Coordinates of C-alpha atoms in Angstrom, one line a residue:
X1 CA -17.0 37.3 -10.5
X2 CA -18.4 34.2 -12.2
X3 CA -19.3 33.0 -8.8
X4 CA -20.7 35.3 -5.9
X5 CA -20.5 32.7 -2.9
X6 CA -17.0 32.0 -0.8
X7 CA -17.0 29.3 0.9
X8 CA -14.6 29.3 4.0
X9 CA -11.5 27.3 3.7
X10 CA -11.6 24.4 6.8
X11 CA -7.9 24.9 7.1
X12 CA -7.1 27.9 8.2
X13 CA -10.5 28.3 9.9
X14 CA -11.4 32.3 9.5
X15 CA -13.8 31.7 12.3
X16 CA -10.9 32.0 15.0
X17 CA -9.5 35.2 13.3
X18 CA -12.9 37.1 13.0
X19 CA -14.5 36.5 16.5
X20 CA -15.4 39.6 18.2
X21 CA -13.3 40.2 21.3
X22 CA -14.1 38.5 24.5
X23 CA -16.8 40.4 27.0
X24 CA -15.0 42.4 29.9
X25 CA -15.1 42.1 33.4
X26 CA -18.8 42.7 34.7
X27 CA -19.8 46.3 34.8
X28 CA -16.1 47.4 32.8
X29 CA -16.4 49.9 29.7
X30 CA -15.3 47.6 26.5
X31 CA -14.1 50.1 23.6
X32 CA -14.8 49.1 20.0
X33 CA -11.4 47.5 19.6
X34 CA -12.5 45.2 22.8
X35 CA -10.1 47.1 25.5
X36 CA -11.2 47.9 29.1
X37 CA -10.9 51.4 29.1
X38 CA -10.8 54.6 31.2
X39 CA -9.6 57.5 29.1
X40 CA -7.7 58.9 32.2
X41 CA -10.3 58.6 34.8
X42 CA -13.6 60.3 33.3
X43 CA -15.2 57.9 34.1
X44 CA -18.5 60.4 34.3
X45 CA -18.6 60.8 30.4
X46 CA -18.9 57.1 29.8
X47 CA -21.4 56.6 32.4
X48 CA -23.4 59.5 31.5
X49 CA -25.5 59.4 28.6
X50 CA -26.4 63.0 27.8
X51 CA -22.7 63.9 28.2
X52 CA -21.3 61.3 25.5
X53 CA -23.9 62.2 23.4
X54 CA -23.3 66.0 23.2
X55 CA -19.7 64.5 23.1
X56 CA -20.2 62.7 20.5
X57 CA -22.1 65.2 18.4
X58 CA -19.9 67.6 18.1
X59 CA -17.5 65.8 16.7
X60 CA -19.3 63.6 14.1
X61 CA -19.0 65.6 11.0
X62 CA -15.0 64.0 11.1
X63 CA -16.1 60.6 10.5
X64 CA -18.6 61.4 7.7
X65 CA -18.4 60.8 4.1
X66 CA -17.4 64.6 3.9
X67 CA -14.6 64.0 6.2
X68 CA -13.1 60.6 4.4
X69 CA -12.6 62.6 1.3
X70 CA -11.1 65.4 3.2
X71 CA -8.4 63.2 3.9
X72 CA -8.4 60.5 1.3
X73 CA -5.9 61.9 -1.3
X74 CA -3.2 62.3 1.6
X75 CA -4.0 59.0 2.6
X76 CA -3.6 57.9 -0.7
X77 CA 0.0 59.7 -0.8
X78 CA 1.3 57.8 2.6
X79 CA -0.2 54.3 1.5
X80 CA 2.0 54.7 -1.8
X81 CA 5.3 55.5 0.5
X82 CA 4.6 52.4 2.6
X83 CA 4.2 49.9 -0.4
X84 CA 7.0 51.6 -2.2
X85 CA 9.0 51.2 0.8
X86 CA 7.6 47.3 1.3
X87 CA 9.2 46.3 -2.6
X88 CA 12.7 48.6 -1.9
X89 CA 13.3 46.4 1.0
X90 CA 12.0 43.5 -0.9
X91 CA 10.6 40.0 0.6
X92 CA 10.0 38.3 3.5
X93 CA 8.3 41.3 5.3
X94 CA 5.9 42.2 8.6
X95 CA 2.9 43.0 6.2
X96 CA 1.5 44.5 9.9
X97 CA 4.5 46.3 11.1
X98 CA 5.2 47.9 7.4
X99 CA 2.1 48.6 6.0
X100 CA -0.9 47.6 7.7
X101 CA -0.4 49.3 11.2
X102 CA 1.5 52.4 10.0
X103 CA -1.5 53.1 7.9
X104 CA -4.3 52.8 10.0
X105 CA -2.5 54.6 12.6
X106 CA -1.5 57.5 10.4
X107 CA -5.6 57.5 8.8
X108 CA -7.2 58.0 12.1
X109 CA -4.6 60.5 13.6
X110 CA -5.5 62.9 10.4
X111 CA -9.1 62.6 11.0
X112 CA -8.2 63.2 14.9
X113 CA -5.9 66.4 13.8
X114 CA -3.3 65.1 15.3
X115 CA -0.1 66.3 14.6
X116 CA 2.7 63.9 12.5
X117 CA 5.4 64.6 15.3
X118 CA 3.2 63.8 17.5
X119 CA 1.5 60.2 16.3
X120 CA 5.1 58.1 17.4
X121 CA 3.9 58.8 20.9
X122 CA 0.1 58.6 20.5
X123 CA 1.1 55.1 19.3
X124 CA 3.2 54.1 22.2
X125 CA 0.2 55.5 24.8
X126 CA -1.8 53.2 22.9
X127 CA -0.3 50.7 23.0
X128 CA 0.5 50.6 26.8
X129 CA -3.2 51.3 26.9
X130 CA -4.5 48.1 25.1
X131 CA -1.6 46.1 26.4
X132 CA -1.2 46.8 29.8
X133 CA -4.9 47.5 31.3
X134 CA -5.2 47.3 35.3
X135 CA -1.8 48.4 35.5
X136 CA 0.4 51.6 36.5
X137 CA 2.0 51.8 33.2
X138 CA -1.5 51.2 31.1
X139 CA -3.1 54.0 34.4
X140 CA -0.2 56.4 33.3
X141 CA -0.2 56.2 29.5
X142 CA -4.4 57.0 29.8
X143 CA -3.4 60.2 31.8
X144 CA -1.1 61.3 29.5
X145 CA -3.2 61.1 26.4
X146 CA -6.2 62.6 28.6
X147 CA -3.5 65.5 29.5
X148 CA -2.4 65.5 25.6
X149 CA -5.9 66.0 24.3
X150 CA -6.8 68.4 26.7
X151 CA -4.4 71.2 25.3
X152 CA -4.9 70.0 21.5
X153 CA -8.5 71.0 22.0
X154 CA -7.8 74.2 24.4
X155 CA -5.7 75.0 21.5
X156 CA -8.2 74.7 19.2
X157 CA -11.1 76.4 21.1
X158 CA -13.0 78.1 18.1
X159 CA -11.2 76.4 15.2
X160 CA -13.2 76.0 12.4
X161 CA -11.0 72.8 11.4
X162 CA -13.1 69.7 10.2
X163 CA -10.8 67.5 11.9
X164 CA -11.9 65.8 15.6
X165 CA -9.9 67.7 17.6
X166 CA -11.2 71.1 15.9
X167 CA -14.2 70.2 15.8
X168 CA -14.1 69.2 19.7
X169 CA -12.5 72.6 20.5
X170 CA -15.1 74.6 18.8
X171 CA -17.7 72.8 20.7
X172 CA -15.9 73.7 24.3
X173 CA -16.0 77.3 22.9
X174 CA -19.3 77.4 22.5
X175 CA -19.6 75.5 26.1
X176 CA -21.7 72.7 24.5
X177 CA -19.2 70.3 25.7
X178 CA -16.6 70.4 28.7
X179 CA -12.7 70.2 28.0
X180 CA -12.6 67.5 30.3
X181 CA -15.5 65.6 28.4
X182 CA -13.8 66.8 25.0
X183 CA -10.7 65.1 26.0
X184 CA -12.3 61.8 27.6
X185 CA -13.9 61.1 24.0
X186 CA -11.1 61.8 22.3
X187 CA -9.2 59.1 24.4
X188 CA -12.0 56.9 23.5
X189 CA -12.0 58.0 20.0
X190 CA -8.0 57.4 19.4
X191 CA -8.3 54.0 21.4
X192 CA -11.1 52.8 19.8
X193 CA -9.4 53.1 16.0
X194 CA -7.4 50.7 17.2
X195 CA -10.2 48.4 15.6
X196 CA -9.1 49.4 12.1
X197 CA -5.6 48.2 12.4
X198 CA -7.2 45.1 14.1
X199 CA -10.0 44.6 11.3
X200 CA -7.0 45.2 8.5
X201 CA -5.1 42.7 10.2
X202 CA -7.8 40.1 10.6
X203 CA -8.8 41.0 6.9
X204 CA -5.1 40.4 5.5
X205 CA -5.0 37.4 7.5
X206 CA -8.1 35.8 5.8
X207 CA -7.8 37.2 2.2
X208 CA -3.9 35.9 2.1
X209 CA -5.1 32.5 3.2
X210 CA -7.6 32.5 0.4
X211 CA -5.6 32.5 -2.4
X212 CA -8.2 32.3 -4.9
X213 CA -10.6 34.6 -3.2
X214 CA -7.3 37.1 -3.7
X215 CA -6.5 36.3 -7.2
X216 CA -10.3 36.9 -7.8
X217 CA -10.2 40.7 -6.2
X218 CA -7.2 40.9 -8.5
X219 CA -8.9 39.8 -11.8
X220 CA -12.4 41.7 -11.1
X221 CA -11.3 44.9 -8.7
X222 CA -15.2 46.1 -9.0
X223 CA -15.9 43.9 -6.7
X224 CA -13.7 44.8 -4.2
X225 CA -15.7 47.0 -2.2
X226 CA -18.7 44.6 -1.5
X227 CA -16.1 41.6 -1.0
X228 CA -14.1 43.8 2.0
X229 CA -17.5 44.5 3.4
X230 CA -18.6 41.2 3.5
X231 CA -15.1 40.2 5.0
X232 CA -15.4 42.8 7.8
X233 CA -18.6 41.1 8.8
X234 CA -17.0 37.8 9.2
X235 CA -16.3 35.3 7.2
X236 CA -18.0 33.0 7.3
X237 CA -21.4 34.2 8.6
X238 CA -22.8 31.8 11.3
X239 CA -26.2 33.1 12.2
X240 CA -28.7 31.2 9.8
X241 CA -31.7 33.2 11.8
X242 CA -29.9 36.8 10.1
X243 CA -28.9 35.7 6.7
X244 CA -29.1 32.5 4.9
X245 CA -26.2 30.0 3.9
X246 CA -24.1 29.8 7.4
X247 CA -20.9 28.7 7.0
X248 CA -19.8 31.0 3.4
X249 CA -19.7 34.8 2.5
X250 CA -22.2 35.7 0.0
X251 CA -20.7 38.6 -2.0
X252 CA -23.8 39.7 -3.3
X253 CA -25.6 39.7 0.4
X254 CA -28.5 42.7 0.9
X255 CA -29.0 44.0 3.8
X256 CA -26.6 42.3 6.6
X257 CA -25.8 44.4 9.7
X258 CA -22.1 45.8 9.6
X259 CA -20.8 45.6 13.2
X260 CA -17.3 45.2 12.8
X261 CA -16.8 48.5 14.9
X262 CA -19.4 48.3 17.6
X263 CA -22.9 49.0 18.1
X264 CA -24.9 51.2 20.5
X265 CA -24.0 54.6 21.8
X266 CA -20.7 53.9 22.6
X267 CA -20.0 51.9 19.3
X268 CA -16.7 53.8 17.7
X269 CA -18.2 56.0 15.1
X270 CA -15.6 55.1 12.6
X271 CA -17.0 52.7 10.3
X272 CA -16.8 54.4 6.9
X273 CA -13.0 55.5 7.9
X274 CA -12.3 51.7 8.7
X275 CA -14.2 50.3 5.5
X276 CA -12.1 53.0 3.6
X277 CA -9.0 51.9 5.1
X278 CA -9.5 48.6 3.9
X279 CA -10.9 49.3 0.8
X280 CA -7.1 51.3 -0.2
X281 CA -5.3 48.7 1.5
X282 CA -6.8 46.2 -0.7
X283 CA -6.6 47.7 -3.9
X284 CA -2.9 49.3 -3.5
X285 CA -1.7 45.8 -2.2
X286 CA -3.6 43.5 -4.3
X287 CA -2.4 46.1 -7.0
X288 CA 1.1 47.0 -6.0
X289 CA 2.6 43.3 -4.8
X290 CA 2.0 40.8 -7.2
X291 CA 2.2 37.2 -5.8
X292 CA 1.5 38.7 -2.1
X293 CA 1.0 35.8 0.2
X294 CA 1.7 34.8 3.5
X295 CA 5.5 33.2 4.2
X296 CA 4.4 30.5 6.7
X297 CA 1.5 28.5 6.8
X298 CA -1.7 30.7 8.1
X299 CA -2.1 28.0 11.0
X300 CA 1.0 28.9 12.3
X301 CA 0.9 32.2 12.6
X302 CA 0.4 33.4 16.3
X303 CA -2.1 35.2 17.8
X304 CA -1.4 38.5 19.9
X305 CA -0.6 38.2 23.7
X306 CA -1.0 40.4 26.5
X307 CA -4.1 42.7 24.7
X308 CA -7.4 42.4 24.3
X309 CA -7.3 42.2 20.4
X310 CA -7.3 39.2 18.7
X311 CA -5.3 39.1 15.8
X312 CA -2.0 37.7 14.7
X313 CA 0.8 39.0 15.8
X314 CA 2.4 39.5 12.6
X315 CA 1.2 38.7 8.6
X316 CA 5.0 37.5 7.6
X317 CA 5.0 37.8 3.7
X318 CA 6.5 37.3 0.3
X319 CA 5.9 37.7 -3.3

């Protein structure tokens, strides 16, 4: 790029897309994708420290480098059937419902091991989850996940799979972890990816109400990967006490924190799996749909009700 500063469009303002999620109630456990949760009442794994952190141990090797390119080329595969499947039904389109969502969801259920028959309902738990918090129906849906994870580890005591679940179930075979802890995580885990669907949306929202920012990732795709970081961050960046120049995007930053997806010990452990995600989304859309942009004007678009998240609703399209 000839120029390695964005500066943030005043209308739409990317500031109210990219806020972090609003603080929970006093004392309440805020996953990464900024849901009050309680993966099915284990409460005791959250609140104690030595227990998420054997948890979370045994399961790390799934959201490492290794296990991104584990899965990468069958991600690859289902992002190509989406888009294909975006230009065969051709223009206006739900960029989140066809793509962006479907994706996400389908990327952290492989790292998770969860089985394709099984994600239509993981989805729907999750969603009653997020959407429907202090409430039988969000109380139930936790439950059931809890009760589904429970016997996709138990099934997987002493796998040597790479995926979560696996992973999870070897641990409780060599009694390093609990099933019930195993499963609590996992509810966490699977909630908490949430946040790449979220980010993705965010991202899109941002990137399609830049048009030039987008035709520039289209004319210089090297620079693609530090641009979606930078976007993940926030655009713009506010806090002139971390880096300089409030108020833009500075593609060719050093060192800035990444926190889109938490930080701390209970900060979802998916970051290079949602950078990833973001990264492929970028490329095969900026790629695959020339002329993407958004079908209404970004300031109408409306924001999600009834959740925690933050994001538009919907990214209606054309090209």
């Amino acid at each position: 790029m000839s120029e390695e500063t964005i500066t943030a469009a005043p209308d739409p303002d990317p500031t109210q897309v990219l806020d972090r999620p609003a603080p929970g109630p006093a004392g309440a456990v805020v996953d990464p994708a900024g849901a009050v949760v309680d993966p099915g009442g284990d409460s005791a794994l959250l609140l104690d420290p030595s227990a998420h952190a054997r948890s979370r141990r045994a399961v790390a090797a799934a959201f490492t480098v290794r296990g991104m390119e584990r899965v990468r080329e069958r991600c690859r595969r289902m992002l190509a059937e989406l888009v294909d499947e975006l230009l065969q039904d051709g223009p206006p389109a739900g960029l989140t419902e066809a793509v962006l969502s479907p994706f996400a969801d389908a990327v952290i259920c492989e790292l998770m091991g969860v089985p394709p028959a099984d994600r239509q309902g993981m989805r729907a738990w999750t969603r009653l989850i997020l959407s429907s918090h202090g409430t039988e129906a969000g109380a139930k849906a936790g439950r059931e996940m809890g009760a589904y994870f429970s016997e996709l580890i138990g099934l997987r005591a002493g796998s040597t799979g790479e995926d979560a679940a696996s992973l999870l179930g070897a641990a409780v075979s060599r009694a390093e972890v609990t099933l019930d802890e195993a499963a609590g995580l996992a509810v966490l885990l699977r909630i908490g990816g949430e946040a790449v669907t979220d980010q993705s949306v965010r991202l899109f929202r941002v990137l399609l109400a830049c048009p030039d920012l987008a035709e520039r990732l289209r004319a210089e795709p090297e620079t693609r990967p530090r641009a979606v970081d930078e976007l993940l961050r926030g655009l713009p960046r506010r806090d002139a006490d971390v880096v300089p120049g409030p108020g833009t995007s500075d593609l060719g930053l050093g060192p800035n924190p990444q926190v889109s997806f938490g930080r701390g010990p209970h900060h979802w452990p998916g970051g290079l799996p949602g950078r990833t995600v973001s990264e492929l989304l970028v490329d095969a859309l900026l790629d695959g749909v020339p002329g993407l942009r958004l079908s209404v004007p970004a300031d109408e678009l409306l924001l999600r009700a009834g959740t925690r998240l933050r994001g538009p609703e919907s990214l209606p399209v054309t090209w």
